[in-house]
Structure formats: C-alpha cells, structure tokens
CSV table of C-alpha atoms in Angstrom, one decimal:
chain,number,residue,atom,x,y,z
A,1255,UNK,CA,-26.6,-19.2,11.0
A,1256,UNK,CA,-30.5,-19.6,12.2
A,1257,UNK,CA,-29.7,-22.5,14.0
A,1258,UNK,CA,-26.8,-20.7,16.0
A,1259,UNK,CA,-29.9,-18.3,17.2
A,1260,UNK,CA,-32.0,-20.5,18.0
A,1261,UNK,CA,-29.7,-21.1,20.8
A,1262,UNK,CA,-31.0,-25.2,21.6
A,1263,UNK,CA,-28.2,-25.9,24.5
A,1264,UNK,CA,-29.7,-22.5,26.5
A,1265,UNK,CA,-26.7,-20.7,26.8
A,1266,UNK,CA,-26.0,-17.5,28.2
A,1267,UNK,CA,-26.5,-14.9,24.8
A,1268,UNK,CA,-24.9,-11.6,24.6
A,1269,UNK,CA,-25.2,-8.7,22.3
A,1270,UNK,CA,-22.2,-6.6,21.9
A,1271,UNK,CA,-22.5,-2.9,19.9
A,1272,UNK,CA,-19.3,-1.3,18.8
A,1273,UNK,CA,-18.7,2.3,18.5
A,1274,UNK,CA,-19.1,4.7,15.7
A,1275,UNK,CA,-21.0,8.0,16.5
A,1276,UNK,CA,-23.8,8.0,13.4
A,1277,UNK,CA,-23.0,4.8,12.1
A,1278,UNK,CA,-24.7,3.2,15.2
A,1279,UNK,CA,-28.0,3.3,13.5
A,1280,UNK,CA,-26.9,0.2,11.6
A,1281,UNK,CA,-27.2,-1.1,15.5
A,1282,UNK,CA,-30.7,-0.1,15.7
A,1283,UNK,CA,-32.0,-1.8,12.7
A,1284,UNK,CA,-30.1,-4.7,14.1
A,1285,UNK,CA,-32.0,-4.7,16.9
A,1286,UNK,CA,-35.4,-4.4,14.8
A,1287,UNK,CA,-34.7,-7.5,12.8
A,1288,UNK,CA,-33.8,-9.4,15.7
A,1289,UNK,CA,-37.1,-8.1,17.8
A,1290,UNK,CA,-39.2,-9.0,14.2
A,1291,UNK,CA,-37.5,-12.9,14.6
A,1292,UNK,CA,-38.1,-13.1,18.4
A,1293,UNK,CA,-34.4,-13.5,19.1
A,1294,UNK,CA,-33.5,-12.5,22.7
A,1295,UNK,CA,-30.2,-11.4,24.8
A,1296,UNK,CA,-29.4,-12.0,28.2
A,1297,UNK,CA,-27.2,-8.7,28.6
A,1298,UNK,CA,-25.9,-6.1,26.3
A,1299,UNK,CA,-22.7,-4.7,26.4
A,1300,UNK,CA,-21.5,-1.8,24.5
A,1301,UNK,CA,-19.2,1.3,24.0
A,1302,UNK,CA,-20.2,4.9,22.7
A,1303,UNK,CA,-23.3,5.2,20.7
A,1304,UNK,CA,-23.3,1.3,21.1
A,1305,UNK,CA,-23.7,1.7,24.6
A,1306,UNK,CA,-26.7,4.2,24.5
A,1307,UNK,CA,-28.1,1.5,22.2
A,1308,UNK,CA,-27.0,-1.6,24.4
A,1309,UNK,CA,-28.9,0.3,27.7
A,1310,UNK,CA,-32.4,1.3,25.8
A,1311,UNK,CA,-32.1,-2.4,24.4
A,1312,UNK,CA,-31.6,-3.6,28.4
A,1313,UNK,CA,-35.1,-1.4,29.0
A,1314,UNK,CA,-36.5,-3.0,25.8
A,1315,UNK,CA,-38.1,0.4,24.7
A,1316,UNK,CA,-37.0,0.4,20.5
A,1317,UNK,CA,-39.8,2.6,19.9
A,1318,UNK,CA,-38.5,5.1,21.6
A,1319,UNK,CA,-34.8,4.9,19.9
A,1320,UNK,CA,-36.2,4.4,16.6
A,1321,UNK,CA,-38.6,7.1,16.5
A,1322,UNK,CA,-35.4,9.5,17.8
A,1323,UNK,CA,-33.3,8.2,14.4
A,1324,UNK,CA,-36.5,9.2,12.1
A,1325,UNK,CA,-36.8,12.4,13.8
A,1326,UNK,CA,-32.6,12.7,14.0
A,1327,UNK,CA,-30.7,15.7,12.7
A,1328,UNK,CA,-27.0,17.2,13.4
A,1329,UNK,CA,-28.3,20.0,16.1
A,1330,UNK,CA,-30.4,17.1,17.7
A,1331,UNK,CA,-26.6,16.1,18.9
A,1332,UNK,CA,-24.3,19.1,19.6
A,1333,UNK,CA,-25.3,22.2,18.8
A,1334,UNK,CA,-23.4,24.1,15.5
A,1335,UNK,CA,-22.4,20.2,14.2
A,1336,UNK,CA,-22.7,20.4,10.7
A,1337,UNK,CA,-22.7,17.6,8.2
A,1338,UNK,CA,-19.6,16.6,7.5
A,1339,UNK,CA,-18.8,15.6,3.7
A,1340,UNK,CA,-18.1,12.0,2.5
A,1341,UNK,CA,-15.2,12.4,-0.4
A,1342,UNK,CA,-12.4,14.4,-0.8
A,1343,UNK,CA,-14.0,16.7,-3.5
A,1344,UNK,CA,-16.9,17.8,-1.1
A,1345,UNK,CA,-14.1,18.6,1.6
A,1346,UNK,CA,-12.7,21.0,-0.7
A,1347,UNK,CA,-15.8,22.6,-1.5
A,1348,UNK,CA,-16.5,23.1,2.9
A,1349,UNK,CA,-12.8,23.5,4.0
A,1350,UNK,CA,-13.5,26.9,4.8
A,1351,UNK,CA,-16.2,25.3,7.6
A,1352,UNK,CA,-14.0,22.4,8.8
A,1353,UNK,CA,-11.2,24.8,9.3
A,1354,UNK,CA,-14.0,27.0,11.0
A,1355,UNK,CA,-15.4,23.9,13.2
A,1356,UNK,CA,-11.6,22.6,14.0
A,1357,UNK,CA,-10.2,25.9,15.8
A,1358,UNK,CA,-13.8,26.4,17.3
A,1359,UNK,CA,-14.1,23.2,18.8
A,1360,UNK,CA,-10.6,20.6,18.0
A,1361,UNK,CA,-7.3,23.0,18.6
A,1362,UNK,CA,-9.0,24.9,21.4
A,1363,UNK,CA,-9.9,21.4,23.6
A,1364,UNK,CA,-13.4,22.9,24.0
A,1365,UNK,CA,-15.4,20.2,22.6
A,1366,UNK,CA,-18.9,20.7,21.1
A,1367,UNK,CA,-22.3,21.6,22.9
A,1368,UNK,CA,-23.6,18.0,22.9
A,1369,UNK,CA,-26.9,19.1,25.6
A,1370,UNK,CA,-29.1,18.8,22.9
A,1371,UNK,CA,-27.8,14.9,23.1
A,1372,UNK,CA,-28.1,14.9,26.8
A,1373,UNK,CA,-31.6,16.1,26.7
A,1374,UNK,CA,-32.4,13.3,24.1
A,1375,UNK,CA,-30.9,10.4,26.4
A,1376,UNK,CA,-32.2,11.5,28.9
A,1377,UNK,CA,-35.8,11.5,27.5
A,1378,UNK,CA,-34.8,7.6,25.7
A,1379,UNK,CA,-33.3,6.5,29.2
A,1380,UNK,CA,-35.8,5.4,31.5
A,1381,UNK,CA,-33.9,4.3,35.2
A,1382,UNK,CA,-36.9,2.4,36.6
A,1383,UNK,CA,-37.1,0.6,32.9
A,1384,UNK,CA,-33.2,-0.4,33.2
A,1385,UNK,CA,-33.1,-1.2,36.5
A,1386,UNK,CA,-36.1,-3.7,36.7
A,1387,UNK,CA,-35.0,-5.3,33.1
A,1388,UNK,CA,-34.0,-8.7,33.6
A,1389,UNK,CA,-31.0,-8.2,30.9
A,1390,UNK,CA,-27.5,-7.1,32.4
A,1391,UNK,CA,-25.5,-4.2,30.7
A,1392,UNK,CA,-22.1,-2.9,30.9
A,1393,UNK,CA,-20.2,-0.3,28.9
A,1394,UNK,CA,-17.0,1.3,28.6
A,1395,UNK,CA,-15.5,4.2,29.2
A,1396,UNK,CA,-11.9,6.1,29.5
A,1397,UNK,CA,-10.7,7.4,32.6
A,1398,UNK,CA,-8.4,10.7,31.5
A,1399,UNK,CA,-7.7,11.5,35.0
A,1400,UNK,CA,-6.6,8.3,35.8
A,1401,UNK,CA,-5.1,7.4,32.7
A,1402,UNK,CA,-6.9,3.5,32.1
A,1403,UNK,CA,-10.1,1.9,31.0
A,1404,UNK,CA,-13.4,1.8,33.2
A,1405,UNK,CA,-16.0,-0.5,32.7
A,1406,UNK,CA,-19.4,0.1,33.7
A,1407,UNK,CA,-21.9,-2.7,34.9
A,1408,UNK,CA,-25.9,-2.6,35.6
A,1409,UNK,CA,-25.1,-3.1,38.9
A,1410,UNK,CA,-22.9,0.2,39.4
A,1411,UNK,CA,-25.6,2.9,37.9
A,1412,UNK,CA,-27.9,4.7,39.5
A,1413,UNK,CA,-31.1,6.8,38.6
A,1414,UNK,CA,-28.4,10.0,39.6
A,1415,UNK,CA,-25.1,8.9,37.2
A,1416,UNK,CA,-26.9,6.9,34.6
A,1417,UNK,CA,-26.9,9.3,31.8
A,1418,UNK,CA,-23.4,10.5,33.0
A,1419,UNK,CA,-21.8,7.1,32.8
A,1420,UNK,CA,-23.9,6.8,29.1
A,1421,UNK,CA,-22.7,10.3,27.7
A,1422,UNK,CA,-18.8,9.6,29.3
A,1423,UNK,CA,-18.9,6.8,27.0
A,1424,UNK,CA,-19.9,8.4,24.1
A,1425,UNK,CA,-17.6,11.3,24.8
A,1426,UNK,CA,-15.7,11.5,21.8
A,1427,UNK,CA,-13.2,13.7,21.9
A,1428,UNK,CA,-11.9,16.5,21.1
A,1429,UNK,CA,-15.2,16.9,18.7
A,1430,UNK,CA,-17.2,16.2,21.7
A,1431,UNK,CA,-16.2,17.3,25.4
A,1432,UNK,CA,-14.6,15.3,28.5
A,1433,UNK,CA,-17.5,14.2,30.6
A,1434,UNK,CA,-16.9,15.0,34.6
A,1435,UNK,CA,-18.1,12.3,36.9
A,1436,UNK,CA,-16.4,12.2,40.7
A,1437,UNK,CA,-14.0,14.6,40.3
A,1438,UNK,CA,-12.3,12.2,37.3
A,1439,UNK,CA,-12.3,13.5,33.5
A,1440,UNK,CA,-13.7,11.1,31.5
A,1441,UNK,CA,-13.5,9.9,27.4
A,1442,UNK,CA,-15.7,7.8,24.3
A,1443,UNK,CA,-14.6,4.3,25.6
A,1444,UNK,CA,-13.5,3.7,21.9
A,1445,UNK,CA,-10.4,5.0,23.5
A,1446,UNK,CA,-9.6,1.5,25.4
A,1447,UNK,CA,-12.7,-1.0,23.7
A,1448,UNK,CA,-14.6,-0.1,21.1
A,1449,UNK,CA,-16.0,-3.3,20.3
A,1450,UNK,CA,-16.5,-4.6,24.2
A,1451,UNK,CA,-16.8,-8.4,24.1
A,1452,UNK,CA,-14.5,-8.5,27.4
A,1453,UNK,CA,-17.3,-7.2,28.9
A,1454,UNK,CA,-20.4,-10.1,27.6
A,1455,UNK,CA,-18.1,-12.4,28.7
A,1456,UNK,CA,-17.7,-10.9,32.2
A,1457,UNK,CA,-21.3,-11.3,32.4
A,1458,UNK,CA,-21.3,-14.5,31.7
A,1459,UNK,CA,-22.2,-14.8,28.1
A,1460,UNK,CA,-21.3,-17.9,26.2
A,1461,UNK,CA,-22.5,-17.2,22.7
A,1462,UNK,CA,-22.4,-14.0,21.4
A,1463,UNK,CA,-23.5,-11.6,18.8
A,1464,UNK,CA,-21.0,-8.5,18.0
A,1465,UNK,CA,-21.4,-5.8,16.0
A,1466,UNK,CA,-18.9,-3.7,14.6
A,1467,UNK,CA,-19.8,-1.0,13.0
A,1468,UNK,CA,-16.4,0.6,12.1
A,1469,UNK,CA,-16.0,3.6,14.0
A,1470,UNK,CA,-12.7,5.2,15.3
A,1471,UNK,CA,-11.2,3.9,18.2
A,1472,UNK,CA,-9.2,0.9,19.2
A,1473,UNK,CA,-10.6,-2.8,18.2
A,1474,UNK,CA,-9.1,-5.8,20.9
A,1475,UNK,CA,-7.7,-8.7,19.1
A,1476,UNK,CA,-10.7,-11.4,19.9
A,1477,UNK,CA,-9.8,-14.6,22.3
A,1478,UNK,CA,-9.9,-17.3,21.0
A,1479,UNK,CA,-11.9,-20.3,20.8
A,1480,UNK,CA,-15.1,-17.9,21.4
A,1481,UNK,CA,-18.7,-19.0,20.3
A,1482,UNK,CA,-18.8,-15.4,18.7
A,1483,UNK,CA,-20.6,-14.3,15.5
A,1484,UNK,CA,-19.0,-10.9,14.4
A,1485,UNK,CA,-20.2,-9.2,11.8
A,1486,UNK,CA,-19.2,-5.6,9.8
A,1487,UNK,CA,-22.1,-4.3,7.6
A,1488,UNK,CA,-21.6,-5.2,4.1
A,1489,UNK,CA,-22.6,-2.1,2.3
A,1490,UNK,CA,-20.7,1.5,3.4
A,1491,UNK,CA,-22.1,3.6,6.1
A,1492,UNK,CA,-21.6,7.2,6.2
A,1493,UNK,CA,-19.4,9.1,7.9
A,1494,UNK,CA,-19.6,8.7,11.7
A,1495,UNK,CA,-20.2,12.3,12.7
A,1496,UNK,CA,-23.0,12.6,9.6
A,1497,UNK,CA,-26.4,12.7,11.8
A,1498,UNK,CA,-28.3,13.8,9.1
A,1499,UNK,CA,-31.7,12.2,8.7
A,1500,UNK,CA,-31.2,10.9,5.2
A,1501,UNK,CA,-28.0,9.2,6.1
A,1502,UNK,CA,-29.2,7.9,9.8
A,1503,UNK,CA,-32.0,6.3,8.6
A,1504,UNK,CA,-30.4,4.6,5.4
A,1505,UNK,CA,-27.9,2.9,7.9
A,1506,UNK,CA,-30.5,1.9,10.3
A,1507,UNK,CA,-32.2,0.3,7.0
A,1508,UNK,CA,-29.6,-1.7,6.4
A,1509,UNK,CA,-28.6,-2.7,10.0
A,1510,UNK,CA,-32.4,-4.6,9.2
A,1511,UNK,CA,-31.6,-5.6,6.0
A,1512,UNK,CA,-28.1,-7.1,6.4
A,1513,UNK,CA,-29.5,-8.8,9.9
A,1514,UNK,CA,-32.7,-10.1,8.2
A,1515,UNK,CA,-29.9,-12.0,6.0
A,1516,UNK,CA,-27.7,-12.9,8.8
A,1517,UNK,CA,-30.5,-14.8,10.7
A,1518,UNK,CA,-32.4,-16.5,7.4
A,1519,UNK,CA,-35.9,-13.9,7.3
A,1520,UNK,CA,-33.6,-12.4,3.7
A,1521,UNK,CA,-31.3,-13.7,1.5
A,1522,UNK,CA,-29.3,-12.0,-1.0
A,1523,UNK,CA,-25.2,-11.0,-0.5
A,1524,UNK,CA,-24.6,-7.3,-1.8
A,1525,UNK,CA,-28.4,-6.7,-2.1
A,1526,UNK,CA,-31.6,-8.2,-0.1
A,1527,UNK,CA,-34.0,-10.5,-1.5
A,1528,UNK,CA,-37.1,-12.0,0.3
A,1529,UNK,CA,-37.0,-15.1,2.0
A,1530,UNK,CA,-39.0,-16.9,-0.8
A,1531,UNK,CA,-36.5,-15.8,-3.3
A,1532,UNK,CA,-33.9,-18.3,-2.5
A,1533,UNK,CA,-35.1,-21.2,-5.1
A,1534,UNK,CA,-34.9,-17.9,-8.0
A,1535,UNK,CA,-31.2,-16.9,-7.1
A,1536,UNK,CA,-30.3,-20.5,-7.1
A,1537,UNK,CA,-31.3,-21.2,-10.4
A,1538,UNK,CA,-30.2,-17.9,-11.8
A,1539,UNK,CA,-26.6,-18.9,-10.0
A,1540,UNK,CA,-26.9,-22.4,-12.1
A,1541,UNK,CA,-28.0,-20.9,-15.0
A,1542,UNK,CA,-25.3,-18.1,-15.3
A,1543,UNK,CA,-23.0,-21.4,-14.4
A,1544,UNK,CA,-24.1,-23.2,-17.4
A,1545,UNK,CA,-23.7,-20.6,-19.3
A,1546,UNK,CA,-20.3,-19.3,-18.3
A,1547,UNK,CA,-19.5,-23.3,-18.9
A,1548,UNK,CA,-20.2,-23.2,-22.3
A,1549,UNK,CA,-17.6,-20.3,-23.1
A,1550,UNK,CA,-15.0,-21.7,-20.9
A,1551,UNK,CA,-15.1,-19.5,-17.8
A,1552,UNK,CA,-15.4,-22.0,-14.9
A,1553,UNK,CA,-15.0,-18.9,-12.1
A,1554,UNK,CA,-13.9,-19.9,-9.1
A,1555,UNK,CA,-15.3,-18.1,-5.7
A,1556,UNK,CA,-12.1,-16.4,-5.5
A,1557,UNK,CA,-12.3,-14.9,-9.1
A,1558,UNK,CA,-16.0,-13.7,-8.1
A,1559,UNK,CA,-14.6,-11.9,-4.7
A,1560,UNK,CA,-12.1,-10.3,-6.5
A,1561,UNK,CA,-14.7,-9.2,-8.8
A,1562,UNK,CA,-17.2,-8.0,-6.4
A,1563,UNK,CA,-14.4,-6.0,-4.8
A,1564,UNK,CA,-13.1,-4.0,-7.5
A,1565,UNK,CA,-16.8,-3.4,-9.0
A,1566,UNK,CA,-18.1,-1.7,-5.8
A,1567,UNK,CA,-14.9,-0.1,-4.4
A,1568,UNK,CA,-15.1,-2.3,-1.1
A,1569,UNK,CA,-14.2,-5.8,0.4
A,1570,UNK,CA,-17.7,-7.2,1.2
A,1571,UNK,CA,-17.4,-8.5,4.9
A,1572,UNK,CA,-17.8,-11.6,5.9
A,1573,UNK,CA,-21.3,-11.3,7.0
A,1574,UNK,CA,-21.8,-11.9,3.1
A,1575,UNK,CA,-20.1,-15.2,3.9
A,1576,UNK,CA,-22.8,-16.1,6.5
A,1577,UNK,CA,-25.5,-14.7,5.6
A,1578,UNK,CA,-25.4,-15.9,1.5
A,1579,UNK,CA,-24.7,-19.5,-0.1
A,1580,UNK,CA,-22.6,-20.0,-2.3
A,1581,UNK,CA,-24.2,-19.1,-5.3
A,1582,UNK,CA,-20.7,-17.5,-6.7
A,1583,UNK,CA,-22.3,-16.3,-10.0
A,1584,UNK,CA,-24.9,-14.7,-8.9
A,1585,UNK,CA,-22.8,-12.1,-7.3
A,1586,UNK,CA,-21.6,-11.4,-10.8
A,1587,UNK,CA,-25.6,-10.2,-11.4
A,1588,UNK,CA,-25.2,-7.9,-8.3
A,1589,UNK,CA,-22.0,-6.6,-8.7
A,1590,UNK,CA,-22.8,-5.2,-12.4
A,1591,UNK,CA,-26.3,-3.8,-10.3
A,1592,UNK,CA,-24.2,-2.0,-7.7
A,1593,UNK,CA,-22.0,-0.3,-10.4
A,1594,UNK,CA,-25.5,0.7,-11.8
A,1595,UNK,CA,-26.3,2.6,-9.0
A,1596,UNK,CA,-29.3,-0.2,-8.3
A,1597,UNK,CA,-30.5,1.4,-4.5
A,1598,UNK,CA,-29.0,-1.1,-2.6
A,1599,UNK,CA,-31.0,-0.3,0.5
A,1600,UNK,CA,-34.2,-2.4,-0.7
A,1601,UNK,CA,-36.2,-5.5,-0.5
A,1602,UNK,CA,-36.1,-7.0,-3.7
A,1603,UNK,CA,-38.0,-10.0,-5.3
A,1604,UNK,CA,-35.8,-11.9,-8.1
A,1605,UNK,CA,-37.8,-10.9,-11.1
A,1606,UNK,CA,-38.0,-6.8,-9.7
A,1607,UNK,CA,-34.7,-6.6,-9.0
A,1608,UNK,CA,-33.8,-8.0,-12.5
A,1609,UNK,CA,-36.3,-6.3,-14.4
A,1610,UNK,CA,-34.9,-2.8,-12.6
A,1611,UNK,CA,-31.4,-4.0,-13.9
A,1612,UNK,CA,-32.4,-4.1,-17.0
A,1613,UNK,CA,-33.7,-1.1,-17.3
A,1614,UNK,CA,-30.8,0.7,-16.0
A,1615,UNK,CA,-28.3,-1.4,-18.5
A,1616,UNK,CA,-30.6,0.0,-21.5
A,1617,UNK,CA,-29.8,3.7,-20.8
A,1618,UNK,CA,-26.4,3.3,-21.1
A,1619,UNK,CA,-25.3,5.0,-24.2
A,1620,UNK,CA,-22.5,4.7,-26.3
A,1621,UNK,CA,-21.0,7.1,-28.9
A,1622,UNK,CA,-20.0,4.0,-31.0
A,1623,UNK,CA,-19.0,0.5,-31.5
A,1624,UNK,CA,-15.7,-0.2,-32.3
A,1625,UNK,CA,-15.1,-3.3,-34.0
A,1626,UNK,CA,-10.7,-4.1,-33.7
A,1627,UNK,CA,-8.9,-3.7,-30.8
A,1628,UNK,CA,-7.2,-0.4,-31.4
A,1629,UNK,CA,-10.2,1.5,-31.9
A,1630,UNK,CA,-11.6,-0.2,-28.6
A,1631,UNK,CA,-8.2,0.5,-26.8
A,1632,UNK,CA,-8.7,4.2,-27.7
A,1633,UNK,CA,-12.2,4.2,-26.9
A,1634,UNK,CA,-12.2,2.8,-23.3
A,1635,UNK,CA,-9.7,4.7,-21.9
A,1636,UNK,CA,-12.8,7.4,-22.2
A,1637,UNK,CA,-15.7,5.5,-20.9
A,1638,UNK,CA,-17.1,5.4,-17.2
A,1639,UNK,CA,-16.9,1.8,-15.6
A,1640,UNK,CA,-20.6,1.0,-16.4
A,1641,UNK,CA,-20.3,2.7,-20.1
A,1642,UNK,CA,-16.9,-0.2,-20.4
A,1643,UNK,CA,-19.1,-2.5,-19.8
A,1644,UNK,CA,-21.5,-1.8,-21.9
A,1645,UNK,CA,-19.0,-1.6,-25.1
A,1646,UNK,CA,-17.7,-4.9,-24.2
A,1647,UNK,CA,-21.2,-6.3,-23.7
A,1648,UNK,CA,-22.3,-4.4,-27.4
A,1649,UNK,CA,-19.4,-6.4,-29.3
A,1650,UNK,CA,-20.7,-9.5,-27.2
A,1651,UNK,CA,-24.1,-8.5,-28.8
A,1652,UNK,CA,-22.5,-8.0,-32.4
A,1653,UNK,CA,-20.8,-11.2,-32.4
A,1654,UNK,CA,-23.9,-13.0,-31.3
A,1655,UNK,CA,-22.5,-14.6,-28.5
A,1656,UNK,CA,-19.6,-15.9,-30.4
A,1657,UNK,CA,-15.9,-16.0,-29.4
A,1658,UNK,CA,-13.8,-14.6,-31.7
A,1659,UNK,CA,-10.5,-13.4,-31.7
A,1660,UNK,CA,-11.3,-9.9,-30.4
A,1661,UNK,CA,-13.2,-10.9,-27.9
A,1662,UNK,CA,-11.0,-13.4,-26.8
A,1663,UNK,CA,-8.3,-10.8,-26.0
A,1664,UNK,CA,-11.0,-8.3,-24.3
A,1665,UNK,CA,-11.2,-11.1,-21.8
A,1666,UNK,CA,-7.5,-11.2,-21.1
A,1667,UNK,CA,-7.0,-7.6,-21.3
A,1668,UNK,CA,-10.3,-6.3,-19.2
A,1669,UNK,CA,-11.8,-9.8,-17.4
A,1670,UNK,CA,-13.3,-8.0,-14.6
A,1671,UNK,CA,-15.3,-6.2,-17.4
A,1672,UNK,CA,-15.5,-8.7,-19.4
A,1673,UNK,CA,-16.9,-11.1,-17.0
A,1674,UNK,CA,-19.7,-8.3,-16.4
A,1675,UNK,CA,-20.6,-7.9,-20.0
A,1676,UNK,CA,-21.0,-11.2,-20.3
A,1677,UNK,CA,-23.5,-11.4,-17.0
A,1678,UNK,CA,-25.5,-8.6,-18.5
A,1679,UNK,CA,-25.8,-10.7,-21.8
A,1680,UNK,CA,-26.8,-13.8,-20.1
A,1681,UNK,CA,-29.7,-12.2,-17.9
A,1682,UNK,CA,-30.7,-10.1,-20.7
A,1683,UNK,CA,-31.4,-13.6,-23.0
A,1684,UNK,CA,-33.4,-14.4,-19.7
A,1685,UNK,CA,-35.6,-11.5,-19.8
C-alpha cells in the first residue's frame, strides 16, 4: 500500500471524504497521519461533514480543525442537540427525550439551531486561504427546490456563499434545517453522493483515496476499473449525531491509527502496533501456527475471519486486508483481546500489548471447573463470552495441553471458543 502513495508515475491524487455527521472525525485523523507521512492531494472532494473537512484540507489549516474536535461538544453544533445513545437499552432509558427532540425538531420540519455550527465554520474557513490553495475542491449538495444533485467546485465559491455552499451540504435533514441559497432550498448532499468520487474524477484525479465513514445517505456503485483505494474504518464509530468530546476525539484517534496502518508508519489488523513491531507479530503468527499444527488445527484465513467476526460483533473491513499481512493467527491473539475489552484505540508494542492481555485473561473468574461434558453443557449456557472462554481454556489447563475425548468434542461443539482458549494457552506458555 506505501508504494501506491508514493505515487512514482505523478498522477493526479485525490482525496475523497464521505459523509457521516460525527463520525467525520475518523476523517480528520486521516488527514493527521497523512500530513505526519508527507502524503499530499491535488484536490479534495467531499459531501457533508466530509466536505467541511475536504475545504479546511484545500486551505491546509489542520490545526485549526483539530483543535475544534478537542474542544467539540453537542451545543458547539446545534443548539439543544443532545447525545444521542448507542444501544437499544440506553434508548429506553432517554425515549422520553428522543420523543421530546423528534416533535421539537423532526415531525414539525423545523430543523435544529445549527448557528453555533455556522459560527465555528466560519471561524475554521478562511476564503483567502481556499482560494489561493493550489488544491481544487468540490462538494455536493441537494437541490430540494429543484429536485436533483448540485455539485459545487473551487471555481464556483466565493468569499460571500462559501460557508453557505459548506453548511447546504452538511444540511442534514430533518435533524438539521434546509439551507437557503438563491432563492433554492437546499439538503446534506448525502441525499444524491455521499461518498463523491464522481467529483475527484471531474477534477481530474487518477488515483484516489476515499473515505467512507458510514454515515446515512446514498453510497454510488464505484466505476470500474478505477485506481481507487477505499477504505471503511475497522473498529466502530459512534453514532453520527454523538458530538460529544469523548466520542469525537476517540474516532479522530483511530482515523490516525487505522491510516498509520493503511500507509505502513503502524501495523497491527484489529489493534495498532508500532512500525518496528512487525518482525514480533510475525513470529507470534508462526509460533501460534506451529502450535495449532501440532493439535491438528491447520486454520485457514477463512476460519480466522469468521472468527474475528463473531468475537467482536463486526465484519472487519477491508482496510484490515491492506493495511495487515497475512499473519492469520495472530488475529486469533487480537480477537480474544477485543472480547477482553483491551482499549483498542492505542499504540501498542508486541510485548505491552501481550503482557496487558494477560493480565486481563487472569481476572477472569470462574465459579468452577467442570470436568464431563454435561456439567460443562450446564455451565456455559451461564457464562459471559470471555468467562466461556476461560472454562474451556481451564480444562485445556487441567489436561495439560492434552487432547482427550472431552476436549475433543468442546472443539466441535464450541470451535470459535475453543480456538480462543486455545490462543490464550499458547501466549500464556509464551509469557
């Protein structure tokens, strides 16, 4: 992946930024990484919050957009926003203030206050900044009036409808209001493009980077035969409308993160590891093959996927495909730290992030240790994920690392967990 950003034939390089109200702080640590590795774009194109980030990109001012994130909270966007919960057993517990919020501002197409967002564009934006940048913008909007997409270019804004053309396409309605511009009512561009890359090409961009950060709102089909690299974040965002300062920031951490992998400064696949760790994970990956080897469990990357996907609740995108090798096993190691509730938004060496592991396996506690399989049946059917695990890895540990009959029918009955146990046992002979 380094050598596609290293760019040697010269071409034209755009950087596309999808929509997704808060999540677009992911963007912004994007755009740290790639300013840390000295990788440049010849025009930025984006819709919604990707387009506020796409224009202070085009004036080259991240200071001023990152200080704004660690300073962010919900009434620095619209005024009464609240924080809107995550899972359904918080919505319960705030219905009465989403029912509140939805007449107030949804059913009654009044849209939220969002000057306190104007007033913080319009301090980010900087017209004679924009305008003299040598990097070409565009962004998308949605004409209401008119009933079609509009599209945007540098060469259409002025220091008087810059921040209009901005906030129309970060309109998103009903939660936020139509923005008025010449008569026309305008919409979030997510309505017609969220992720623009129409619009890099238009500019004349043959390789490009696109980020899509998930948010609501239509996502074209791309063409094909594009020299594209389009990437998802790995790990979940929060919600889109959450601008609280503990969530903003933790996405804008792993925008870096997930980009320092994606360009070669990391490595790592669910969790980040400095550059210098990449000789460690291989041999832990070779290692935990060997060992898996010698108890018959020759995984395939397949296997592992499926693995990783039902141990963190999510399909890992395929930036982990670009940004990782193919050290299957290792994902094993990272999968049992996710369900651990290892903070995933670090910089880990090896031989920490092991170590921390560790110490997070040993406070598991069990009740007991069944030894047949009935009494384990019964048992597990009570146990949290990580505390099914850890029975399965205890009989492991009772058994001395010997395959027996009962644990040979664990495998078949729980091999997600089983394959986990017997990660934790492997590492832990390691330690």
């Amino acid at each position: 992946m380094k050598n596609w950003f290293e760019n040697p034939e010269n071409k034209k390089m755009g950087l596309v930024l999808g929509g997704g109200g808060a999540r677009g702080c992911y963007e912004i640590g994007a755009w740290q990484m790639l300013n840390q590795a000295n990788i440049e774009f010849d025009c930025a194109a984006g819709t919604s919050i990707g387009a506020l980030v796409s224009a202070i990109y085009t004036q080259q001012t991240l200071d001023r957009i990152v200080e704004f994130v660690g300073e962010i909270h919900p009434q620095a966007i619209a005024k009464d926003l609240f924080d809107f919960p995550e899972n359904f057993s918080q919505v319960l517990k705030s219905h009465k203030e989403i029912s509140s919020y939805m007449e107030k501002y949804i059913l009654s197409n009044k849209g939220m206050d969002i000057s306190p967002l104007k007033s913080a564009v319009e301090k980010m934006f900087s017209y004679p900044l924009f305008s003299a940048s040598k990097i070409d913008f565009a962004c998308m909007t949605f004409n209401v009036t008119k009933k079609r997409p509009e599209a945007y270019f540098k060469k259409d804004m002025t220091a008087e409808n810059s921040v209009d053309i901005l906030l129309a396409s970060a309109s998103c309605y009903p939660a936020f209001p139509m923005m008025v511009m010449n008569g026309d009512d305008y919409i979030d561009g997510g309505y017609a493009d969220n992720v623009p890359v129409d619009l890099a090409l238009k500019m004349g961009a043959k390789k490009i980077l696109a980020i899509n950060v998930e948010g609501p709102g239509i996502t074209l089909p791309l063409q094909p035969g594009l020299d594209i690299v389009y990437v998802k974040p790995m790990l979940p965002l929060g919600n889109f409308l959450d601008f609280s300062s503990e969530s903003c920031i933790r996405s804008m951490h792993i925008g870096y993160l997930e980009t320092g992998r994606l360009i070669g400064e990391f490595t790592g696949y669910l969790y980040t590891f400095t550059k210098d760790s990449a000789a460690d994970l291989c041999f832990l990956d070779e290692y935990l093959s060997y060992r898996f080897m010698l108890i018959h469990q020759n995984l395939s990357e397949r296997q592992t996927l499926r693995i990783v996907k039902d141990s963190v609740g999510f399909r890992p995108s395929s930036l982990s495909k670009m940004a990782s090798s193919d050290e299957i096993y290792g994902r094993l190691v990272q999968a049992l730290a996710y369900i651990c509730q290892l903070e995933a938004v670090k910089l880990y060496t090896v031989n920490d992030f092991l170590k921390q592991l560790l110490a997070l396996l040993s406070q598991i506690r069990l009740e007991k240790v069944p030894d047949d399989l009935n009494s384990v049946w019964e048992y597990i059917s009570s146990l949290s994920e990580k505390q099914n695990i850890a029975l399965l890895h205890a009989l492991i540990v009772q058994e001395k690392g010997q395959i027996n009959d009962l644990i040979g029918t664990l495998e078949r009955l729980f091999f997600k967990q089983m394959m986990l146990a017997w990660t934790w046992y492997f590492i832990e002979e390691t330690s």
